Amino acid sequence: MTDLSTSSSAAGRDRATRNLLPVGAQRARLRRWRGFKDHSAKYTIATFGFSVIVALALIFIYLFSEVLPMLQPASVGQVTHYDAPGGNPARTVHVASDRHRELAVRFTDDRRAVFYRPMTGEVTRQYELPFPEDVAVTARGRAEPRTRLSAFGLENGQALVTRHTFSEIFADGARSVEGAIEYPLGDEETALLDVVEDGTAITQIAVQEGSRGITVVAALADGRLRMVQFETTTSFMTGETEVERKVYDLDTPPGDTEITAILLDITMQSLLVGDSEGQVHYYNVRRPNDARIIDSRPVIPDPDASVASMEYLLGTVSLIVGGSDGTVGQWFLVRDDDNVQRLTFVRGFQGHDAPVTAIAPEYARKGFATADATGRVKVHYSTSHRTVLDTRVGDRPIRVLNFAPRANALYAVDDEDGFRVVPVSNPHPEVSLGALWDRVWYEGRSSEEFVWQSSSATDEFEPKFSLVPLTVGTLKAAFYAMLFATPLAILGAIYSAYFMAPRMRGMVKPTIEIMEALPTVILGFLAGLWLAPFVENHIPAVFSIVILMPVLMVAFAFLWTRVIPEGVRVRVPPGWEAALLVPVVLLVGWICVASSPLIEIAFFGGNLRQWLTDVGITYDQRNALVVGVAMGFAVIPTIYSISEDAVFNVPKHLTQGSLALGATPWQTVTKVVLLTASPGIFSAVMIGFGRAVGETMIVLMATGNSPVVNFNIFEGMRTLSANIAVEMPEAAVGGTHFRILFLAALVLFVLTFIMNTAAELVRQRLRRKYSSL
């Protein structure tokens, strides 16, 4: 009877179910609706997935578009050629222009300064320089180009120092430029200066302006070398200027050589003298009474060649030497092991097939141009070790060469006084593969180094754009952050997913995931203002915690399982044992901090930081250790959450089957759970690494932002992202610095893209390998 009633009720339910199922047209409508939803979901997901790819591609394209102009080569425009402005009987000794290339000046050896329009040669004004009648100009020198100072040596032993000026006048909405000649050591009547009293002709001359006056160094026809300082003092009451003349006779270069070039630096401390035997002699003239030759070096490879031309680069630190054999080299003073400055060869540039006849340094960069006796001009840049331009401007030897102040034109004068204006487009000569990624020998350094230093307080500063310190700093910060975060996050994820009680897991996991919402600027603020000083004052405590914490936690676990009576242990529900470790962690931390001063006194003389310094380890307050801890807290939630989900979602039949076959829980975790969850855990680690690589605010606030190249845990670093955040606001839009910052962003983008792609490939391989479990 029971079986009959049961079958009757089941049949009734089947009939009711059939009555509820759609039939006919209703079923067709539902099928169409289901198909519409399937197709909508399919194409929506595909559209947004494709949009992500497009967005990444657009980011790459935009970054590359900002970087691309740096990769374009230098070029020249249409060369303008005309005869010497103001007539051709006299020889041109110097040419210069204003920054807008609206007005230029030509100095001649027949006592004239001719102002003219550089693009047409039209003369606007002429000055008669106060030279004596029938006295020839026998030497000409110029100071650092920004001073616009020139010196002319005469055959009677006198010298004239002039300064050409360009004044901009704005009227009726238009700009005009007017030129003038000034005499910084007197007026037109008293401008001539006596270098020697006996009328010996000056064969070479150098001039430089300092804080107290002007110094002239002259080589005389009888072989003497004389230095004359003209110190100016202006009366506060009358406004009159008095010039005090101090004369110093210097030792001549050894041997029977002819002086071919003289240069004096802007500090008035270093004098360089080139001779006909291809040598340059370095004088220390800081104390002129005790001036002497410190070093003499052959600077021309060919022993039969001579120094044909010699000029300082911007800042008068680097010396560019052009030889009669066509070679071009860069030298500057480097201190040796005895702390003595020696002339040192730094790098050579693409030479000429004929003698170098002129060298022109740029006004605002470390670039220069060289010209030879065949009319060929080459433009070089010292820091990037590049010859960026090679062009022929004529068929005659170039005798005078000069850059426009903005380096956008070259003025070349040949031996027949034919003038040529060469427009130059060379916006980014500082960039080369070697300058960005290789060691570079910078001015003032004793060897080649990786350096990032984009700006300084002086105009003659040499920008240093090596990306190696920033890339190493990025990897360093990420490495120490991952070193701190990965073990804690993964082990915590395994414990909470596999061993922890569900109720406790329901409290722990949301708490850790909420940490990810904490603004990184807060973490950086706390790390910089609280954690960094705390770590500095308790260095022994930090390492004591690292060593003692896991040891004492294992010791407590041993006591709990082997010593504590079972009657006590059973009172703690399974999965709640971790709560017992909270007091242990707090106690160990307190003991380590409290004993930190005692450890310093006992083992490190009372000051561990000083002890580290004494053994050669640099310690910065804001260092990689602080960044690792702070950034680790930012990364832990990401790694933990993904890893915990991966472990928790391991199929139960795998773990239960392992336990049923006699494996312990720990064996099950290591042999089954970890292998099955390894793709998810690996993905968590790589996502956390990407998070650490791109972190900005923590690194910005918790390090000294020092772009150093090392992995010292006690030193700071500067990362690519932090550098962009710091320097982008001050970079001139479109400038080299601006575009290199975009290149740094592109490097960061490519780095994270490669890491994520590699991680995905590894994850897929792990997934295929362990999918059969």
Short mmCIF file of N, CA and C in Angstrom, two decimals, residues 61-162:
data_model
loop_
_atom_site.label_atom_id
_atom_site.label_comp_id
_atom_site.label_asym_id
_atom_site.label_seq_id
_atom_site.Cartn_x
_atom_site.Cartn_y
_atom_site.Cartn_z
N ILE A 61 51.64 53.89 -27.44
CA ILE A 61 51.82 54.80 -28.58
C ILE A 61 52.05 56.23 -28.10
N TYR A 62 51.30 56.65 -27.08
CA TYR A 62 51.47 58.01 -26.58
C TYR A 62 52.86 58.21 -25.97
N LEU A 63 53.26 57.25 -25.14
CA LEU A 63 54.59 57.35 -24.52
C LEU A 63 55.68 57.36 -25.60
N PHE A 64 55.53 56.49 -26.58
CA PHE A 64 56.55 56.41 -27.63
C PHE A 64 56.55 57.68 -28.49
N SER A 65 55.38 58.29 -28.67
CA SER A 65 55.33 59.52 -29.47
C SER A 65 56.07 60.66 -28.78
N GLU A 66 56.10 60.66 -27.46
CA GLU A 66 56.85 61.69 -26.74
C GLU A 66 58.34 61.40 -26.73
N VAL A 67 58.69 60.12 -26.87
CA VAL A 67 60.10 59.73 -26.86
C VAL A 67 60.71 59.84 -28.26
N LEU A 68 59.90 59.65 -29.29
CA LEU A 68 60.39 59.57 -30.66
C LEU A 68 61.22 60.77 -31.10
N PRO A 69 60.86 62.02 -30.75
CA PRO A 69 61.70 63.16 -31.20
C PRO A 69 63.15 63.06 -30.74
N MET A 70 63.41 62.39 -29.62
CA MET A 70 64.79 62.26 -29.17
C MET A 70 65.61 61.36 -30.10
N LEU A 71 64.93 60.49 -30.83
CA LEU A 71 65.63 59.54 -31.69
C LEU A 71 65.92 60.11 -33.07
N GLN A 72 65.38 61.28 -33.38
CA GLN A 72 65.58 61.86 -34.70
C GLN A 72 66.96 62.52 -34.78
N PRO A 73 67.66 62.36 -35.88
CA PRO A 73 69.02 62.91 -35.99
C PRO A 73 69.02 64.42 -36.16
N ALA A 74 70.17 65.01 -35.90
CA ALA A 74 70.34 66.45 -36.14
C ALA A 74 70.36 66.72 -37.65
N SER A 75 70.04 67.95 -38.02
CA SER A 75 69.99 68.31 -39.43
C SER A 75 70.39 69.76 -39.61
N VAL A 76 70.71 70.12 -40.85
CA VAL A 76 71.05 71.50 -41.19
C VAL A 76 70.06 72.00 -42.22
N GLY A 77 69.84 73.31 -42.20
CA GLY A 77 68.94 73.93 -43.17
C GLY A 77 69.71 74.51 -44.33
N GLN A 78 69.04 75.40 -45.04
CA GLN A 78 69.64 76.04 -46.21
C GLN A 78 70.76 76.99 -45.77
N VAL A 79 71.95 76.79 -46.28
CA VAL A 79 73.10 77.62 -45.91
C VAL A 79 73.02 78.96 -46.62
N THR A 80 73.17 80.04 -45.85
CA THR A 80 73.19 81.40 -46.41
C THR A 80 74.63 81.85 -46.58
N HIS A 81 74.98 82.37 -47.77
CA HIS A 81 76.35 82.74 -48.08
C HIS A 81 76.39 84.19 -48.58
N TYR A 82 77.29 84.98 -48.01
CA TYR A 82 77.46 86.36 -48.48
C TYR A 82 78.87 86.81 -48.15
N ASP A 83 79.27 87.92 -48.76
CA ASP A 83 80.60 88.48 -48.50
C ASP A 83 80.63 89.13 -47.12
N ALA A 84 81.84 89.43 -46.68
CA ALA A 84 82.03 89.98 -45.35
C ALA A 84 81.27 91.30 -45.20
N PRO A 85 80.41 91.41 -44.18
CA PRO A 85 79.69 92.68 -43.96
C PRO A 85 80.66 93.81 -43.65
N GLY A 86 80.43 94.95 -44.25
CA GLY A 86 81.28 96.11 -43.99
C GLY A 86 82.53 96.16 -44.83
N GLY A 87 82.63 95.34 -45.85
CA GLY A 87 83.80 95.37 -46.71
C GLY A 87 84.73 94.22 -46.42
N ASN A 88 85.57 93.91 -47.40
CA ASN A 88 86.38 92.70 -47.32
C ASN A 88 87.87 92.92 -47.19
N PRO A 89 88.40 94.15 -47.11
CA PRO A 89 89.86 94.28 -47.05
C PRO A 89 90.46 93.67 -45.79
N ALA A 90 89.74 93.73 -44.67
CA ALA A 90 90.28 93.26 -43.39
C ALA A 90 89.86 91.82 -43.14
N ARG A 91 90.62 91.17 -42.28
CA ARG A 91 90.32 89.80 -41.90
C ARG A 91 89.39 89.78 -40.68
N THR A 92 88.48 88.84 -40.69
CA THR A 92 87.57 88.67 -39.55
C THR A 92 88.26 87.85 -38.47
N VAL A 93 88.19 88.32 -37.22
CA VAL A 93 88.82 87.59 -36.12
C VAL A 93 87.79 86.98 -35.17
N HIS A 94 86.54 87.48 -35.22
CA HIS A 94 85.54 86.92 -34.32
C HIS A 94 84.15 87.31 -34.82
N VAL A 95 83.17 86.40 -34.62
CA VAL A 95 81.78 86.64 -35.01
C VAL A 95 80.90 86.14 -33.88
N ALA A 96 79.84 86.90 -33.56
CA ALA A 96 78.87 86.48 -32.55
C ALA A 96 77.53 87.12 -32.87
N SER A 97 76.44 86.55 -32.30
CA SER A 97 75.11 87.09 -32.57
C SER A 97 74.29 87.10 -31.29
N ASP A 98 73.12 87.73 -31.38
CA ASP A 98 72.19 87.71 -30.25
C ASP A 98 71.42 86.40 -30.28
N ARG A 99 70.59 86.16 -29.26
CA ARG A 99 69.91 84.88 -29.14
C ARG A 99 68.82 84.69 -30.19
N HIS A 100 68.29 85.79 -30.74
CA HIS A 100 67.23 85.68 -31.75
C HIS A 100 67.78 85.63 -33.17
N ARG A 101 69.08 85.74 -33.32
CA ARG A 101 69.73 85.77 -34.64
C ARG A 101 69.23 86.95 -35.49
N GLU A 102 68.92 88.05 -34.81
CA GLU A 102 68.50 89.25 -35.53
C GLU A 102 69.65 90.22 -35.76
N LEU A 103 70.68 90.11 -34.92
CA LEU A 103 71.82 91.02 -35.04
C LEU A 103 73.09 90.25 -34.68
N ALA A 104 74.15 90.53 -35.44
CA ALA A 104 75.44 89.89 -35.20
C ALA A 104 76.52 90.95 -35.22
N VAL A 105 77.70 90.57 -34.72
CA VAL A 105 78.83 91.49 -34.72
C VAL A 105 80.04 90.78 -35.32
N ARG A 106 80.79 91.53 -36.09
CA ARG A 106 82.01 91.02 -36.72
C ARG A 106 83.18 91.90 -36.28
N PHE A 107 84.19 91.27 -35.66
CA PHE A 107 85.41 91.99 -35.28
C PHE A 107 86.46 91.73 -36.35
N THR A 108 87.14 92.81 -36.75
CA THR A 108 88.16 92.70 -37.80
C THR A 108 89.52 93.11 -37.24
N ASP A 109 90.55 92.77 -38.01
CA ASP A 109 91.90 93.14 -37.56
C ASP A 109 92.30 94.55 -37.97
N ASP A 110 91.35 95.31 -38.54
CA ASP A 110 91.64 96.71 -38.86
C ASP A 110 90.84 97.65 -37.96
N ARG A 111 90.61 97.21 -36.69
CA ARG A 111 90.06 98.05 -35.63
C ARG A 111 88.58 98.32 -35.79
N ARG A 112 87.83 97.43 -36.36
CA ARG A 112 86.40 97.67 -36.52
C ARG A 112 85.58 96.58 -35.84
N ALA A 113 84.42 97.00 -35.34
CA ALA A 113 83.38 96.09 -34.87
C ALA A 113 82.13 96.43 -35.68
N VAL A 114 81.72 95.50 -36.53
CA VAL A 114 80.64 95.75 -37.48
C VAL A 114 79.40 94.98 -37.03
N PHE A 115 78.31 95.69 -36.75
CA PHE A 115 77.04 95.04 -36.44
C PHE A 115 76.23 94.91 -37.72
N TYR A 116 75.66 93.72 -37.93
CA TYR A 116 74.97 93.45 -39.18
C TYR A 116 73.85 92.44 -38.96
N ARG A 117 72.99 92.30 -39.97
CA ARG A 117 71.91 91.32 -39.93
C ARG A 117 72.49 89.97 -40.40
N PRO A 118 72.49 88.97 -39.53
CA PRO A 118 73.20 87.73 -39.89
C PRO A 118 72.59 86.97 -41.04
N MET A 119 71.31 87.16 -41.33
CA MET A 119 70.69 86.40 -42.41
C MET A 119 70.87 87.06 -43.78
N THR A 120 71.24 88.35 -43.76
CA THR A 120 71.38 89.06 -45.04
C THR A 120 72.75 89.70 -45.22
N GLY A 121 73.45 89.94 -44.13
CA GLY A 121 74.73 90.64 -44.21
C GLY A 121 74.60 92.15 -44.20
N GLU A 122 73.40 92.69 -44.02
CA GLU A 122 73.17 94.14 -44.03
C GLU A 122 73.80 94.78 -42.78
N VAL A 123 74.65 95.78 -42.99
CA VAL A 123 75.33 96.45 -41.89
C VAL A 123 74.39 97.47 -41.26
N THR A 124 74.32 97.46 -39.92
CA THR A 124 73.48 98.41 -39.19
C THR A 124 74.29 99.46 -38.45
N ARG A 125 75.52 99.11 -38.06
CA ARG A 125 76.31 100.06 -37.29
C ARG A 125 77.76 99.57 -37.25
N GLN A 126 78.70 100.54 -37.18
CA GLN A 126 80.12 100.18 -37.08
C GLN A 126 80.76 100.97 -35.95
N TYR A 127 81.70 100.32 -35.28
CA TYR A 127 82.49 100.96 -34.22
C TYR A 127 83.96 100.90 -34.61
N GLU A 128 84.65 101.99 -34.34
CA GLU A 128 86.10 102.00 -34.48
C GLU A 128 86.70 101.68 -33.12
N LEU A 129 87.39 100.57 -33.02
CA LEU A 129 88.02 100.20 -31.76
C LEU A 129 89.25 101.07 -31.53
N PRO A 130 89.53 101.43 -30.27
CA PRO A 130 90.62 102.38 -29.98
C PRO A 130 92.01 101.75 -30.05
N PHE A 131 92.37 101.24 -31.22
CA PHE A 131 93.72 100.73 -31.42
C PHE A 131 94.62 101.87 -31.88
N PRO A 132 95.91 101.82 -31.53
CA PRO A 132 96.84 102.83 -32.09
C PRO A 132 96.97 102.68 -33.60
N GLU A 133 97.28 103.78 -34.24
CA GLU A 133 97.48 103.75 -35.68
C GLU A 133 98.70 102.89 -36.03
N ASP A 134 98.56 102.16 -37.11
CA ASP A 134 99.66 101.35 -37.66
C ASP A 134 100.15 100.28 -36.69
N VAL A 135 99.30 99.85 -35.76
CA VAL A 135 99.64 98.75 -34.86
C VAL A 135 98.72 97.58 -35.19
N ALA A 136 99.31 96.44 -35.50
CA ALA A 136 98.53 95.29 -35.96
C ALA A 136 98.02 94.46 -34.78
N VAL A 137 96.88 93.82 -35.02
CA VAL A 137 96.36 92.84 -34.06
C VAL A 137 97.07 91.53 -34.33
N THR A 138 97.76 91.02 -33.31
CA THR A 138 98.57 89.80 -33.48
C THR A 138 97.99 88.59 -32.74
N ALA A 139 97.00 88.82 -31.89
CA ALA A 139 96.40 87.69 -31.16
C ALA A 139 94.99 88.07 -30.78
N ARG A 140 94.18 87.05 -30.65
CA ARG A 140 92.80 87.28 -30.24
C ARG A 140 92.33 86.13 -29.36
N GLY A 141 91.67 86.43 -28.26
CA GLY A 141 91.14 85.41 -27.37
C GLY A 141 89.78 85.85 -26.85
N ARG A 142 89.02 84.89 -26.40
CA ARG A 142 87.70 85.22 -25.86
C ARG A 142 87.48 84.48 -24.55
N ALA A 143 86.67 85.07 -23.71
CA ALA A 143 86.34 84.44 -22.44
C ALA A 143 85.20 83.46 -22.64
N GLU A 144 84.70 82.91 -21.56
CA GLU A 144 83.56 82.00 -21.62
C GLU A 144 82.44 82.68 -22.42
N PRO A 145 81.85 81.99 -23.41
CA PRO A 145 80.98 82.68 -24.38
C PRO A 145 79.87 83.51 -23.77
N ARG A 146 79.35 83.08 -22.61
CA ARG A 146 78.24 83.83 -22.02
C ARG A 146 78.63 85.22 -21.57
N THR A 147 79.94 85.45 -21.33
CA THR A 147 80.38 86.78 -20.88
C THR A 147 80.47 87.78 -22.03
N ARG A 148 80.54 87.29 -23.29
CA ARG A 148 80.68 88.13 -24.48
C ARG A 148 81.92 89.01 -24.40
N LEU A 149 82.94 88.47 -23.79
CA LEU A 149 84.17 89.22 -23.57
C LEU A 149 85.23 88.75 -24.57
N SER A 150 85.92 89.70 -25.18
CA SER A 150 86.98 89.39 -26.13
C SER A 150 88.22 90.19 -25.77
N ALA A 151 89.38 89.64 -26.09
CA ALA A 151 90.66 90.33 -25.86
C ALA A 151 91.45 90.30 -27.15
N PHE A 152 92.09 91.43 -27.46
CA PHE A 152 92.90 91.56 -28.65
C PHE A 152 94.32 91.93 -28.23
N GLY A 153 95.27 91.09 -28.63
CA GLY A 153 96.68 91.37 -28.35
C GLY A 153 97.32 92.09 -29.52
N LEU A 154 98.12 93.11 -29.24
CA LEU A 154 98.72 93.95 -30.28
C LEU A 154 100.21 93.70 -30.39
N GLU A 155 100.77 94.15 -31.48
CA GLU A 155 102.21 93.92 -31.71
C GLU A 155 103.08 94.84 -30.86
N ASN A 156 102.47 95.81 -30.17
CA ASN A 156 103.25 96.70 -29.30
C ASN A 156 103.17 96.29 -27.83
N GLY A 157 102.62 95.10 -27.54
CA GLY A 157 102.57 94.64 -26.15
C GLY A 157 101.35 95.10 -25.39
N GLN A 158 100.45 95.80 -26.03
CA GLN A 158 99.22 96.22 -25.38
C GLN A 158 98.07 95.26 -25.72
N ALA A 159 96.99 95.36 -24.94
CA ALA A 159 95.82 94.53 -25.16
C ALA A 159 94.58 95.38 -24.99
N LEU A 160 93.53 94.99 -25.70
CA LEU A 160 92.24 95.66 -25.59
C LEU A 160 91.20 94.61 -25.24
N VAL A 161 90.45 94.88 -24.18
CA VAL A 161 89.38 93.98 -23.74
C VAL A 161 88.05 94.67 -24.03
N THR A 162 87.20 93.99 -24.78
CA THR A 162 85.90 94.55 -25.15
C THR A 162 84.79 93.59 -24.77
#
